[in-house]
Coordinates of C-alpha atoms in Angstrom, one line a residue:
M13 CA 15.2 -14.2 -21.6
E14 CA 18.6 -13.0 -22.8
P15 CA 19.4 -9.3 -22.5
S16 CA 20.0 -7.1 -25.5
Q17 CA 23.6 -6.4 -26.6
F18 CA 23.0 -2.8 -25.3
W19 CA 22.1 -4.1 -21.8
A20 CA 25.1 -6.6 -21.9
E21 CA 27.5 -3.8 -22.7
L22 CA 26.0 -1.5 -20.1
G23 CA 26.4 -4.2 -17.6
A24 CA 30.0 -4.6 -18.5
E25 CA 30.5 -0.8 -18.0
H26 CA 29.0 -1.0 -14.6
S27 CA 31.2 -4.0 -13.7
R28 CA 34.3 -1.9 -14.5
D29 CA 32.9 1.0 -12.4
L30 CA 32.4 -1.4 -9.5
A31 CA 35.9 -2.7 -9.8
T32 CA 37.2 0.9 -9.8
Y33 CA 35.0 2.7 -7.2
G34 CA 33.1 -0.1 -5.4
V35 CA 29.4 -0.3 -4.7
E36 CA 29.6 2.0 -1.7
A37 CA 29.6 5.1 -4.0
C38 CA 27.0 3.8 -6.4
K39 CA 25.0 7.1 -6.4
R40 CA 27.9 9.1 -7.7
H41 CA 29.1 6.6 -10.3
Q42 CA 26.8 3.8 -11.4
A43 CA 23.7 6.0 -10.9
L44 CA 24.9 8.4 -13.6
R45 CA 24.4 5.5 -16.1
Y46 CA 20.8 5.0 -14.9
F47 CA 18.3 7.8 -14.4
T48 CA 20.5 10.3 -12.6
W49 CA 21.2 13.1 -15.1
R50 CA 24.3 15.2 -15.1
W51 CA 24.0 18.8 -16.2
N52 CA 27.1 20.7 -17.4
W53 CA 27.6 23.9 -19.3
S54 CA 28.4 22.2 -22.6
S55 CA 25.0 20.6 -22.8
V56 CA 22.7 22.8 -20.8
R57 CA 21.4 24.8 -23.8
S58 CA 20.2 21.5 -25.5
S59 CA 18.6 20.1 -22.3
E60 CA 14.8 19.9 -22.6
Q61 CA 14.8 19.3 -18.8
M62 CA 16.4 22.6 -18.1
R63 CA 14.1 24.4 -20.5
F64 CA 11.1 22.8 -18.8
L65 CA 12.3 23.7 -15.3
L66 CA 13.1 27.3 -16.2
K67 CA 9.7 27.7 -17.8
H68 CA 7.9 26.3 -14.8
T69 CA 9.7 28.1 -12.1
S70 CA 8.7 31.5 -10.7
V71 CA 11.3 34.3 -10.8
P72 CA 11.5 34.5 -7.0
T73 CA 12.2 30.8 -6.8
L74 CA 14.8 31.0 -9.6
I75 CA 16.6 33.7 -7.6
R76 CA 16.5 31.8 -4.4
T77 CA 17.7 28.5 -5.9
A78 CA 20.5 30.3 -7.8
F79 CA 21.8 32.5 -5.0
T80 CA 21.4 30.4 -1.9
P81 CA 25.0 29.4 -1.0
A82 CA 26.1 25.9 -1.8
R83 CA 29.2 24.0 -0.7
L84 CA 30.9 23.1 -3.9
A85 CA 34.3 21.7 -2.6
G86 CA 35.6 19.5 0.1
G87 CA 35.4 15.9 1.1
D88 CA 31.7 15.7 0.2
W89 CA 32.6 15.9 -3.4
E90 CA 35.4 13.3 -3.3
G91 CA 35.5 11.2 -6.4
I92 CA 33.5 13.7 -8.5
P93 CA 36.0 15.4 -10.8
W94 CA 33.7 18.1 -12.1
P95 CA 34.8 21.8 -12.2
K96 CA 33.1 24.1 -9.7
R97 CA 30.9 25.7 -12.3
D98 CA 29.4 22.3 -13.3
R99 CA 28.9 21.5 -9.6
W100 CA 27.0 24.8 -9.2
L101 CA 24.9 24.1 -12.3
Y102 CA 24.1 20.5 -11.1
T103 CA 23.1 21.9 -7.7
F104 CA 21.0 24.7 -9.2
A105 CA 19.2 22.2 -11.5
N106 CA 18.5 19.8 -8.7
R107 CA 17.0 22.6 -6.6
L108 CA 14.8 23.6 -9.4
L109 CA 13.6 20.0 -9.9
W110 CA 13.0 19.6 -6.2
Q111 CA 10.9 22.7 -6.0
Y112 CA 8.9 21.6 -9.1
A113 CA 8.3 18.1 -7.7
A114 CA 7.5 19.2 -4.2
G115 CA 4.6 21.3 -5.6
R116 CA 3.2 18.3 -7.4
D117 CA 4.0 15.6 -4.9
T118 CA 0.6 14.0 -4.2
L119 CA 1.9 11.1 -2.1
G120 CA 4.5 12.8 0.2
V121 CA 7.6 11.4 -1.4
T122 CA 9.6 14.6 -1.0
K123 CA 9.1 14.2 2.8
L124 CA 11.2 11.0 2.7
R125 CA 14.8 11.2 3.7
E126 CA 17.4 10.8 1.0
P127 CA 19.6 8.0 2.3
E128 CA 23.3 8.8 2.6
L129 CA 23.9 5.1 1.7
G130 CA 25.6 5.0 -1.7
R131 CA 27.2 8.5 -1.2
P132 CA 24.7 10.7 -3.0
I133 CA 26.0 13.8 -4.7
P134 CA 25.9 16.5 -1.9
V135 CA 23.1 18.8 -3.0
K136 CA 21.5 20.7 -0.1
W137 CA 18.4 22.8 -0.1
R138 CA 16.7 24.3 2.9
K139 CA 19.1 22.5 5.3
R140 CA 18.4 19.0 4.0
L141 CA 20.0 16.6 1.6
I142 CA 18.0 16.4 -1.7
S143 CA 18.4 14.4 -4.9
Q144 CA 16.9 14.4 -8.4
D145 CA 16.2 10.7 -7.9
L146 CA 13.8 11.4 -5.0
A147 CA 12.3 14.3 -6.9
N148 CA 11.7 12.3 -10.0
G149 CA 10.4 9.5 -7.8
A150 CA 7.8 11.9 -6.5
L151 CA 6.6 12.8 -10.0
E152 CA 6.5 9.1 -11.0
A153 CA 4.8 8.0 -7.9
A154 CA 2.0 10.6 -8.5
A155 CA 1.4 9.0 -11.9
I156 CA 1.6 5.5 -10.4
G157 CA -1.0 6.5 -7.9
R158 CA -3.3 7.4 -10.7
A159 CA -2.7 4.0 -12.3
L160 CA -3.5 2.3 -9.0
R161 CA -6.8 4.1 -8.7
G162 CA -6.8 4.2 -4.9
T163 CA -5.7 0.6 -4.3
Q164 CA -2.7 -0.4 -2.1
P165 CA -0.4 -2.9 -3.8
E166 CA 0.9 -5.7 -1.8
S167 CA 3.2 -6.9 -4.5
I168 CA 5.3 -4.9 -7.0
I169 CA 7.5 -5.9 -9.9
E170 CA 10.1 -3.6 -11.5
L171 CA 12.0 -4.3 -14.7
G172 CA 15.4 -2.6 -14.7
A173 CA 15.6 -1.1 -11.3
G174 CA 19.0 0.6 -11.5
Y175 CA 20.5 0.9 -8.0
G176 CA 16.9 0.9 -6.5
R177 CA 15.8 4.6 -6.6
T178 CA 12.2 3.7 -7.5
A179 CA 12.0 0.7 -5.2
Y180 CA 13.0 3.0 -2.3
V181 CA 10.1 5.3 -3.0
L182 CA 7.5 2.7 -3.6
M183 CA 8.5 0.4 -0.7
N184 CA 8.2 3.4 1.6
L185 CA 4.8 4.4 0.2
F186 CA 3.4 0.9 0.3
A187 CA 4.8 -0.5 3.5
R188 CA 3.2 -4.0 3.1
A189 CA 4.4 -4.6 -0.5
Q190 CA 6.9 -7.2 -1.4
Y191 CA 9.2 -5.9 -4.2
T192 CA 10.5 -8.1 -7.1
I193 CA 13.3 -6.7 -9.2
V194 CA 14.1 -8.3 -12.6
D195 CA 17.5 -7.1 -13.8
I196 CA 20.9 -8.2 -15.2
E197 CA 24.2 -8.2 -13.4
P198 CA 25.8 -6.2 -11.9
A199 CA 22.6 -4.1 -11.5
R200 CA 21.0 -6.9 -9.4
T201 CA 24.0 -6.9 -7.1
I202 CA 24.0 -3.1 -6.7
S203 CA 20.2 -2.9 -6.0
R204 CA 20.4 -5.9 -3.6
W205 CA 23.3 -4.2 -1.7
Y206 CA 21.4 -0.9 -1.5
L207 CA 17.9 -2.0 -0.7
S208 CA 18.8 -4.8 1.6
Q209 CA 20.3 -2.3 4.0
L210 CA 17.1 -0.2 4.0
F211 CA 14.3 -2.8 4.1
P212 CA 13.7 -6.3 5.6
P213 CA 15.0 -9.1 3.3
E214 CA 11.5 -10.7 3.3
R215 CA 10.2 -7.8 1.3
L216 CA 12.7 -8.1 -1.5
R217 CA 13.1 -10.6 -4.3
F218 CA 15.8 -10.4 -7.1
V219 CA 15.2 -12.3 -10.3
A220 CA 17.5 -12.8 -13.3
P221 CA 15.9 -12.4 -16.8
E222 CA 16.2 -16.2 -17.4
E223 CA 14.3 -16.9 -14.2
V224 CA 11.1 -14.8 -14.9
D225 CA 9.0 -18.0 -15.5
T226 CA 9.3 -18.7 -11.8
I227 CA 7.1 -15.7 -11.0
E228 CA 3.6 -16.9 -10.4
A229 CA 0.8 -15.8 -12.7
G230 CA -1.5 -13.1 -11.2
S231 CA 0.8 -12.7 -8.2
I232 CA 1.7 -9.0 -8.8
D233 CA -0.5 -5.9 -8.1
L234 CA 1.7 -3.3 -9.8
A235 CA 4.2 -3.7 -12.6
V236 CA 6.7 -0.8 -13.3
T237 CA 9.5 -0.1 -15.7
I238 CA 11.2 3.2 -16.4
S239 CA 13.6 4.0 -19.2
S240 CA 14.4 0.4 -20.0
L241 CA 12.4 -1.0 -22.9
Q242 CA 13.9 1.2 -25.6
E243 CA 17.2 -0.4 -24.9
M244 CA 15.9 -3.8 -26.1
T245 CA 15.0 -5.6 -29.3
P246 CA 11.4 -5.7 -30.4
K247 CA 11.2 -9.4 -29.4
Q248 CA 12.5 -8.7 -25.9
V249 CA 10.0 -5.8 -25.5
G250 CA 7.2 -8.1 -26.4
G251 CA 8.5 -10.8 -24.1
Y252 CA 8.5 -8.4 -21.1
L253 CA 5.1 -7.0 -21.8
E254 CA 3.8 -10.6 -22.0
L255 CA 5.5 -11.1 -18.6
F256 CA 3.6 -8.2 -17.1
D257 CA 0.4 -9.4 -18.7
R258 CA 0.8 -12.8 -17.1
V259 CA 2.0 -11.9 -13.6
A260 CA 0.1 -8.6 -13.1
A261 CA -3.4 -9.8 -14.2
G262 CA -5.9 -7.9 -12.2
G263 CA -3.3 -5.2 -11.4
A264 CA -1.8 -2.0 -12.8
V265 CA 1.0 -1.2 -15.1
Y266 CA 3.1 1.9 -15.3
L267 CA 5.6 2.6 -18.1
K268 CA 7.9 5.6 -18.6
Q269 CA 10.0 5.3 -21.7
W270 CA 11.6 7.4 -24.4
E271 CA 9.0 8.3 -27.0
T272 CA 11.5 7.4 -29.7
W273 CA 15.1 6.3 -29.1
H274 CA 17.7 4.6 -31.3
N275 CA 19.7 1.8 -29.7
P276 CA 23.0 2.1 -31.5
T277 CA 24.5 -1.1 -30.1
D278 CA 21.7 -3.3 -31.5
D279 CA 20.9 -0.8 -34.3
V280 CA 17.2 -0.7 -33.4
T281 CA 15.0 2.3 -33.2
M282 CA 12.1 1.9 -30.7
N283 CA 9.0 4.0 -30.8
I284 CA 6.6 3.7 -27.9
D285 CA 3.7 3.6 -30.3
D286 CA 5.1 0.4 -31.7
Y287 CA 5.2 -1.4 -28.3
P288 CA 2.9 -4.5 -28.6
I289 CA 0.6 -3.6 -25.7
P290 CA -1.8 -6.5 -25.2
D291 CA -5.3 -5.6 -26.5
R292 CA -6.9 -6.5 -23.2
W293 CA -5.1 -3.8 -21.2
V294 CA -7.4 -1.0 -20.3
P295 CA -5.7 2.4 -20.9
L296 CA -5.9 4.9 -18.0
F297 CA -3.6 7.7 -19.2
R298 CA -0.9 8.4 -21.7
E299 CA 1.1 11.7 -21.7
H300 CA 4.4 13.3 -22.0
A301 CA 6.3 13.0 -18.7
P302 CA 6.9 16.2 -16.8
V303 CA 10.5 17.5 -16.9
Q304 CA 11.8 14.6 -19.1
T305 CA 9.5 15.7 -21.9
R306 CA 10.8 13.3 -24.5
F307 CA 9.5 10.5 -22.4
I308 CA 6.0 9.1 -22.4
Q309 CA 4.4 7.9 -19.2
A310 CA 1.3 5.7 -19.4
G311 CA -0.8 3.6 -17.1
W312 CA -3.1 0.6 -17.7
H313 CA -5.3 -1.8 -15.7
I314 CA -5.0 -5.4 -16.7
P315 CA -8.3 -7.3 -16.3
E316 CA -8.5 -10.7 -14.6
P317 CA -8.6 -13.5 -17.2
A318 CA -12.1 -14.4 -18.2

């Protein structure tokens, strides 16, 4: 399955980043093109995420997160050419997100260690390294848990895994699960480099889009994709939903996608209501995602074939 022009151009941008910065600093370069959001003063007023976090944070917590000292200079910030006020805002927003996620973390994700592998942006809170990726992973895992309905998946597939932030969460939560990533280059190389240093190789499988037919039907217990489908053409969206339908029969599906998004490269506007969800999928929930409120998250159960 060929990638969209948007994905092809995004892959080229990541390749240029890799040539410049290397994969060793992927969390402070490539990750910012995935689902790691940068806050700065020029965009903070228009940020629905910031409005959400301010609305859902108590005044005492706002004061603590804003005024607890943070180190905003030095070697930890090497390679991040942001002014100090943007570094402070990024730290403040990450602390707010962490506090919100920790209060809704039904599976204990915020107790996981944020790996220093990949050189994460140095945000500290309560004497530990935190990240928005782990906080968002906690919120997403809580929804995924609802889609699983108490079952423990032994096989997971993710379409468009970025550097591996979601895989890190789910592979820790479900310690027996084998994890299959379907992605283009160089994302596959980045996630392979990252995850292979954190988990045994026998738990990982990396598949190119043109190789998805090699995945056995009904071999997957959980299918996941986050912020990926809107970047494709309608034909490609349909193809990947058919993939999930085939490989995850009898399992669960979790999608988190922009409700509406215009792909300027392919000149396609995708609305999640227009996704060709197979009729046989049993809906479990559909709602606006917390924090990223312009996203919809939804879960389904796929019945076994008759």
